[in-house]
PDB file of C-alpha atoms and ligand atoms in Angstrom:
ATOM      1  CA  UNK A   2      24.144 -26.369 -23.081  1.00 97.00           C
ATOM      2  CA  UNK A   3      23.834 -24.468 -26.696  1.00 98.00           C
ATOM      3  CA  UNK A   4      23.700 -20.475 -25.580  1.00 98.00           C
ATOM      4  CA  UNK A   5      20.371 -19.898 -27.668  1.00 98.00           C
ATOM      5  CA  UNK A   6      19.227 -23.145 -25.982  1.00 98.00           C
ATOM      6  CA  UNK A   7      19.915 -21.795 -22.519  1.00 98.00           C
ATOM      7  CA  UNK A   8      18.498 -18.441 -23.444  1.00 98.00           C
ATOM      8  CA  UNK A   9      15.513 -19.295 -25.248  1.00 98.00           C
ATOM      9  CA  UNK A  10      14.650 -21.667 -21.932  1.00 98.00           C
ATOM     10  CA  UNK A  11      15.247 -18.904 -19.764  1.00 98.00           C
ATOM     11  CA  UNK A  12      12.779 -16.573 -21.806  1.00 98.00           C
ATOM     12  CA  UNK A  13      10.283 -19.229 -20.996  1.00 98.00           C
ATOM     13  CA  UNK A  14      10.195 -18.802 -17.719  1.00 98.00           C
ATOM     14  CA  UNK A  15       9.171 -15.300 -17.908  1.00 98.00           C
ATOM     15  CA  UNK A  16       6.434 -16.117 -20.680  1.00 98.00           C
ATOM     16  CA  UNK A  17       5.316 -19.003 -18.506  1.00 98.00           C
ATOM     17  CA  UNK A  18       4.746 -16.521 -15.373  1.00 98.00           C
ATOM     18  CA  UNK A  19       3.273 -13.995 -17.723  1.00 98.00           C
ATOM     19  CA  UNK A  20       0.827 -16.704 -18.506  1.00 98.00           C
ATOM     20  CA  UNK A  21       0.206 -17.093 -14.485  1.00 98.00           C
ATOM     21  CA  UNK A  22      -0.784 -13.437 -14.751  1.00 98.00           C
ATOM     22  CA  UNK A  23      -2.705 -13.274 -17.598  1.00 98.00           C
ATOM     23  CA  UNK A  24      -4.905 -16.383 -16.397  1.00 98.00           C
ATOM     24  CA  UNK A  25      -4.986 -14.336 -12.617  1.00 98.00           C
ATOM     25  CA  UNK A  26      -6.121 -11.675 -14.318  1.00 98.00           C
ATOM     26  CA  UNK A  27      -9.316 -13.859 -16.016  1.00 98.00           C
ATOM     27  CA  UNK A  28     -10.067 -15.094 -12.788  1.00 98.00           C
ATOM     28  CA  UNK A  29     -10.164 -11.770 -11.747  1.00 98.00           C
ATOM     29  CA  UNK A  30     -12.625 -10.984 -14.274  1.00 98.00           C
ATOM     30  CA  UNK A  31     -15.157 -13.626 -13.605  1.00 98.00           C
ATOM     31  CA  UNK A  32     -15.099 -13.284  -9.888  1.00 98.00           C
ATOM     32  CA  UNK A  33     -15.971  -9.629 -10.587  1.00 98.00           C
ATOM     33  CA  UNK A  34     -18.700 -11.135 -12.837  1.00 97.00           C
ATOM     34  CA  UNK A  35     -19.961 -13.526  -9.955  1.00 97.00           C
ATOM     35  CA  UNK A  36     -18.652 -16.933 -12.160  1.00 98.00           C
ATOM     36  CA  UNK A  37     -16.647 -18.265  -9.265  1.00 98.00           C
ATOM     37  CA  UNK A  38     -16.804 -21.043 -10.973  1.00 98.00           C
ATOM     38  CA  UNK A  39     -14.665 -19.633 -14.238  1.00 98.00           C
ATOM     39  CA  UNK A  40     -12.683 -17.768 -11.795  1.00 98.00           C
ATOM     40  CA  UNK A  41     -11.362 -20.985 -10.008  1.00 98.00           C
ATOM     41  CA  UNK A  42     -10.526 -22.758 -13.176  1.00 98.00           C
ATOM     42  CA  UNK A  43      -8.601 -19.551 -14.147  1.00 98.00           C
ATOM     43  CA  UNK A  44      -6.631 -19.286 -10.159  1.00 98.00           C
ATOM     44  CA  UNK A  45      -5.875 -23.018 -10.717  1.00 98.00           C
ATOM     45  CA  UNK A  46      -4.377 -22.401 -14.358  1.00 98.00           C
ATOM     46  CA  UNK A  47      -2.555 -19.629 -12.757  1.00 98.00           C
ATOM     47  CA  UNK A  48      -1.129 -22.416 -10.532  1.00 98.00           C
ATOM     48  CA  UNK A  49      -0.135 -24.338 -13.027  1.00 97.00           C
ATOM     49  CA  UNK A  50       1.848 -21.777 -15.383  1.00 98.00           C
ATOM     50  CA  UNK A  51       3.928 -20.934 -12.174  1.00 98.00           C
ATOM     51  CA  UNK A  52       4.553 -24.730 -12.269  1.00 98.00           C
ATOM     52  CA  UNK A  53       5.701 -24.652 -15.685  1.00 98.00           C
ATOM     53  CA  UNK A  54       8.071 -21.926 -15.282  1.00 98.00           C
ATOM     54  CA  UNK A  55       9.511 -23.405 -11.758  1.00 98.00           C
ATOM     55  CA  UNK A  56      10.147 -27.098 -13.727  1.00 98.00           C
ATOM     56  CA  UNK A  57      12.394 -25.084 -16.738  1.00 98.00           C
ATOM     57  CA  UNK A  58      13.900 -22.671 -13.811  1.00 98.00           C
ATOM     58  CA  UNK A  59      14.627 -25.554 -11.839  1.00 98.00           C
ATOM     59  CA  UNK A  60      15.928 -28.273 -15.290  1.00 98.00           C
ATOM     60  CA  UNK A  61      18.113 -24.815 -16.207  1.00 98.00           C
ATOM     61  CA  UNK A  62      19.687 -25.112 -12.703  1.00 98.00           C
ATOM     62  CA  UNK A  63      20.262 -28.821 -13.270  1.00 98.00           C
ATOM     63  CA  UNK A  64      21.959 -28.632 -15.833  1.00 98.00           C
ATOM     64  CA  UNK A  65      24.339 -25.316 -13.866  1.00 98.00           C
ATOM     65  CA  UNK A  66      23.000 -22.770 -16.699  1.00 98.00           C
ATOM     66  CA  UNK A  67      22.382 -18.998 -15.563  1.00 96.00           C
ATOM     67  CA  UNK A  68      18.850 -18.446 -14.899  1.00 98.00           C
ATOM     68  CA  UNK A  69      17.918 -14.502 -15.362  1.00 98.00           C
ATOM     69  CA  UNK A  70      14.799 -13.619 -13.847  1.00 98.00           C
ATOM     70  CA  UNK A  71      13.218 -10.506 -16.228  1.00 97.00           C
ATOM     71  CA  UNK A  72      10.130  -8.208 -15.265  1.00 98.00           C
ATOM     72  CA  UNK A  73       7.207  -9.465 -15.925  1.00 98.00           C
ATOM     73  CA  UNK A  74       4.719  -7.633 -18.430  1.00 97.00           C
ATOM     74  CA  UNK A  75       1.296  -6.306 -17.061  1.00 97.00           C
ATOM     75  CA  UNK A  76      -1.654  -8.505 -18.393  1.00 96.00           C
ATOM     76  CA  UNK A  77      -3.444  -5.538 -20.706  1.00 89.00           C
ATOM     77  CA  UNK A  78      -6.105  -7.274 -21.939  1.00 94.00           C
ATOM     78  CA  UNK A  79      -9.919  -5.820 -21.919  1.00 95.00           C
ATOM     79  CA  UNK A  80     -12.493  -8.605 -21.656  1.00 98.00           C
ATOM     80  CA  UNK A  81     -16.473  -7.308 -21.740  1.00 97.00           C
ATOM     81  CA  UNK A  82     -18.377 -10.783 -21.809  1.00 97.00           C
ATOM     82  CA  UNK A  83     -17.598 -14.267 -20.386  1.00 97.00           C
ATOM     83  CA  UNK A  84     -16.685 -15.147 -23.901  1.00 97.00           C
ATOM     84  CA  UNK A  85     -13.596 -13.058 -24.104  1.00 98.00           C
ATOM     85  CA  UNK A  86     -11.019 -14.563 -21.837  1.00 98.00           C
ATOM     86  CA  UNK A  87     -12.003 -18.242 -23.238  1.00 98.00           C
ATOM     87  CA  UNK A  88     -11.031 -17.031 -27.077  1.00 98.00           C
ATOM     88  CA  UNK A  89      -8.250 -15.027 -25.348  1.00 98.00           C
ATOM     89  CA  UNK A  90      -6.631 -18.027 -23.729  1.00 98.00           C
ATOM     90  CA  UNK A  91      -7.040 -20.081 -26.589  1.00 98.00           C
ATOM     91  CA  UNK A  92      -4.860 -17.627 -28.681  1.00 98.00           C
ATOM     92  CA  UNK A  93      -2.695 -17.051 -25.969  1.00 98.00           C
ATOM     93  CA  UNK A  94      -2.164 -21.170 -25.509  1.00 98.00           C
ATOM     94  CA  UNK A  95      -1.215 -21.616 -29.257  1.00 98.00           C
ATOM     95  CA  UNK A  96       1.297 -19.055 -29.064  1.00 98.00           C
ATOM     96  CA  UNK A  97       2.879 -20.428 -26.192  1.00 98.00           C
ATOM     97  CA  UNK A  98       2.759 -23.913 -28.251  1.00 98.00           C
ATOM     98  CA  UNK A  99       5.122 -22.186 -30.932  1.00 98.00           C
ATOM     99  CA  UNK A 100       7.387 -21.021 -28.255  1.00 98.00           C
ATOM    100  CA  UNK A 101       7.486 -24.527 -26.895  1.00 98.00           C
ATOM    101  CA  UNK A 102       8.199 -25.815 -30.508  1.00 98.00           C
ATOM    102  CA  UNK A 103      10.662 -23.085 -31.306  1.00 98.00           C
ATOM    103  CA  UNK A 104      12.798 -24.332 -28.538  1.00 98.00           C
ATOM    104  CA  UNK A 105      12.330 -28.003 -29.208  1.00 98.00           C
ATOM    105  CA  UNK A 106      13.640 -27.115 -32.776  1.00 98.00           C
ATOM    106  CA  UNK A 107      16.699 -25.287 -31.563  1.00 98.00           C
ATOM    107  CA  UNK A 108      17.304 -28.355 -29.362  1.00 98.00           C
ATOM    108  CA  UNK A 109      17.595 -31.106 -32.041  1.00 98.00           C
ATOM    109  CA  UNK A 110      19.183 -28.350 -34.210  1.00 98.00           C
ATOM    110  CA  UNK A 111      22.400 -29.188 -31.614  1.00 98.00           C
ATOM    111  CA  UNK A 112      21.121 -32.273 -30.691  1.00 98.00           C
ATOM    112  CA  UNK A 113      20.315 -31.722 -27.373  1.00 98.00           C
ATOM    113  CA  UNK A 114      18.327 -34.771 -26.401  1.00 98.00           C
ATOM    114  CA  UNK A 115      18.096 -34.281 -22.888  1.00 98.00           C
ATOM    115  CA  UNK A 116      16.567 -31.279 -23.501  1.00 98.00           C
ATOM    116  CA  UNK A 117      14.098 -32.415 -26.212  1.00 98.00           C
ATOM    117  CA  UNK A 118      13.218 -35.366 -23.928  1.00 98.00           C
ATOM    118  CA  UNK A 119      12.799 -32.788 -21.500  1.00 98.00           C
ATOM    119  CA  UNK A 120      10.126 -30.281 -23.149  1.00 98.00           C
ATOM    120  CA  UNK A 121       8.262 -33.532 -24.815  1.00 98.00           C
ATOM    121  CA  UNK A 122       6.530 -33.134 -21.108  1.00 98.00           C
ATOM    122  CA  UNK A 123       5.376 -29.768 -22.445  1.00 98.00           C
ATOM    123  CA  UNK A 124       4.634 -30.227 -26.291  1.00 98.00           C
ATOM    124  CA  UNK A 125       1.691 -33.238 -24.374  1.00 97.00           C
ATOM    125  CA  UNK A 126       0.734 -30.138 -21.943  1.00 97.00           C
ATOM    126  CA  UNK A 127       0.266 -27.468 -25.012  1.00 98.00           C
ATOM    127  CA  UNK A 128      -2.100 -30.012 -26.307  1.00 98.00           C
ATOM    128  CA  UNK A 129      -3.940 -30.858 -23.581  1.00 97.00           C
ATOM    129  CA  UNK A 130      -4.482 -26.832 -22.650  1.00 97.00           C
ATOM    130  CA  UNK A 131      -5.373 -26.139 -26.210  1.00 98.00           C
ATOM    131  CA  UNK A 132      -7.820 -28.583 -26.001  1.00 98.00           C
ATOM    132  CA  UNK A 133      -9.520 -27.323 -22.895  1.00 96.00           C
ATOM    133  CA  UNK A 134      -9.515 -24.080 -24.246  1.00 97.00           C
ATOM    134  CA  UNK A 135     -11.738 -25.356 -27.344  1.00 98.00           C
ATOM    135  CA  UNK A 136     -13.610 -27.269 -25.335  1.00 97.00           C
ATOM    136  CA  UNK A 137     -14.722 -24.526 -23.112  1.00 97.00           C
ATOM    137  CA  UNK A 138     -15.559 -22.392 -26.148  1.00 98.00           C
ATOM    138  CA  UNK A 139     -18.001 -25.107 -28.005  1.00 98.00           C
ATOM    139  CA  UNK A 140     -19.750 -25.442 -24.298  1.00 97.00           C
ATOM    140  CA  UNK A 141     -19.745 -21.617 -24.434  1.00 97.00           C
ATOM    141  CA  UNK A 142     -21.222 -21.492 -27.477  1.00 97.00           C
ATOM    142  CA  UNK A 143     -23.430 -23.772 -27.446  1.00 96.00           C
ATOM    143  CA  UNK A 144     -24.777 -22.764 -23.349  1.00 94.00           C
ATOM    144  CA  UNK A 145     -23.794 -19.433 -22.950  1.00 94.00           C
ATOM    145  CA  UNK A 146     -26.669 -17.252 -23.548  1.00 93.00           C
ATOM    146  CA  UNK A 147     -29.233 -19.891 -21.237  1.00 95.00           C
ATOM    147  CA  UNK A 148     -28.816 -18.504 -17.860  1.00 95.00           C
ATOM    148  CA  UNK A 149     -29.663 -21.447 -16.412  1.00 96.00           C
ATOM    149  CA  UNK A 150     -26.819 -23.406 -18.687  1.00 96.00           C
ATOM    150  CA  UNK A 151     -24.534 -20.848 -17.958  1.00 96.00           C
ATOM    151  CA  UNK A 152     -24.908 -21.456 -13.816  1.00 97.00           C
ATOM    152  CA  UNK A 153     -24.364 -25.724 -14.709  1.00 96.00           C
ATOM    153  CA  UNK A 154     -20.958 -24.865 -17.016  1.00 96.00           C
ATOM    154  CA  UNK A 155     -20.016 -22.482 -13.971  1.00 97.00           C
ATOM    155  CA  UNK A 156     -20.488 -25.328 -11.184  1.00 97.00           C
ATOM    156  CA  UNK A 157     -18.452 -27.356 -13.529  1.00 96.00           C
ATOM    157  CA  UNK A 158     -15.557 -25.269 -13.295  1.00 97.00           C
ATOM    158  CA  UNK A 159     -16.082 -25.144  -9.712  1.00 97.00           C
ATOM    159  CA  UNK A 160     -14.730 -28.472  -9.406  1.00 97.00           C
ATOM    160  CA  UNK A 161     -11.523 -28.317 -10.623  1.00 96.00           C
ATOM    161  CA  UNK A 162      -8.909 -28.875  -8.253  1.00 96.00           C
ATOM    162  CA  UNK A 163      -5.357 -28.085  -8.414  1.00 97.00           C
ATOM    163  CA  UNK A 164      -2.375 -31.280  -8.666  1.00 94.00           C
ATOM    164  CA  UNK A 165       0.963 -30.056  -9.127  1.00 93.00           C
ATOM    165  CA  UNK A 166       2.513 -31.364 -12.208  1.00 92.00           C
ATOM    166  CA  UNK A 167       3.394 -35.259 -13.320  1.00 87.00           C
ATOM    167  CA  UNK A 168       6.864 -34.187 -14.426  1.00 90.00           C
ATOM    168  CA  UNK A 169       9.395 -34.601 -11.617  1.00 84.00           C
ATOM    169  CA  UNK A 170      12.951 -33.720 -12.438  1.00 87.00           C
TER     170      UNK A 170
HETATM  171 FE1  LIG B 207       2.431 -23.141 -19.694  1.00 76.31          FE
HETATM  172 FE2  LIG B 207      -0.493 -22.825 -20.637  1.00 76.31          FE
HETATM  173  O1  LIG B 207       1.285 -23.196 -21.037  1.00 76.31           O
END
């Protein structure tokens, strides 16, 4: 594999569990709020970013590249109303989208189709979290200040349920 490839992969993984932490660090928020419901959306995100980094961990081992496992930065983000962690995510989710995409580039720079084929699993999960992310804004927005709203959008999230991830490798 291309050497910026590899390493640009391998700083995924650490962004990917910093995105674990960030999102464990929401849930921590709303459970301290009493919006179990936003908190178990936000543990079962948390899941999910550990997925993301275990599926590049595990395609970098596939493929017998050096995987480097870095410290991982403390989540320093100050959130004051149930607002903040959705508009926090959001930004956080497009940023990880240009990561994603900075990658992808670097791979058809070399023509690394595996690999491209590989992250097109991930360029479909950017914009599917995005997505969520605006959704739960507009719903936000629109029921956030009704108490009564606010409990409904909080049962919501209560429902989510965790699935481990449709890519196998
Ligand atoms: Fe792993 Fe939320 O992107």
């Amino acid at each position: 594999m291309d050497a910026k490839v590899s390493a640009l992969l391998n700083d995924q993984i650490n962004k990917e569990f910093y995105s674990a932490y960030l999102y464990l660090d929401m849930a921590n928020f709303y459970s301290q709020k009493g919006l179990d419901g936003f908190a178990n959306w936000y543990e079962i995100q948390a899941k999910e970013e550990q997925d993301h980094a275990m599926l590049i961990y595990q395609y970098l081992q596939n493929n017998g590249e050096q995987v480097t496992l870095e410290a991982i930065a403390k989540p320093d983000k100050t959130y004051e109303t149930p607002m903040d962690p959705l508009k926090a995510a959001l930004a956080h989710e497009q940023y990880v989208t240009s990561l994603i995409n900075t990658i992808y580039e670097a791979a058809q720079v070399v023509k690394d189709f595996r690999t491209t084929q590989f992250l097109d699993w991930f360029i479909k999960e950017q914009g599917e979290e995005e997505k969520n992310s605006m959704d739960q804004i507009t719903k936000m927005e629109l029921y956030g200040e009704d108490a009564r709203s606010l409990y409904m959008l909080n049962s919501e999230l209560a429902s989510r349920t965790y699935s481990a991830p449709s890519l196998v490798l």
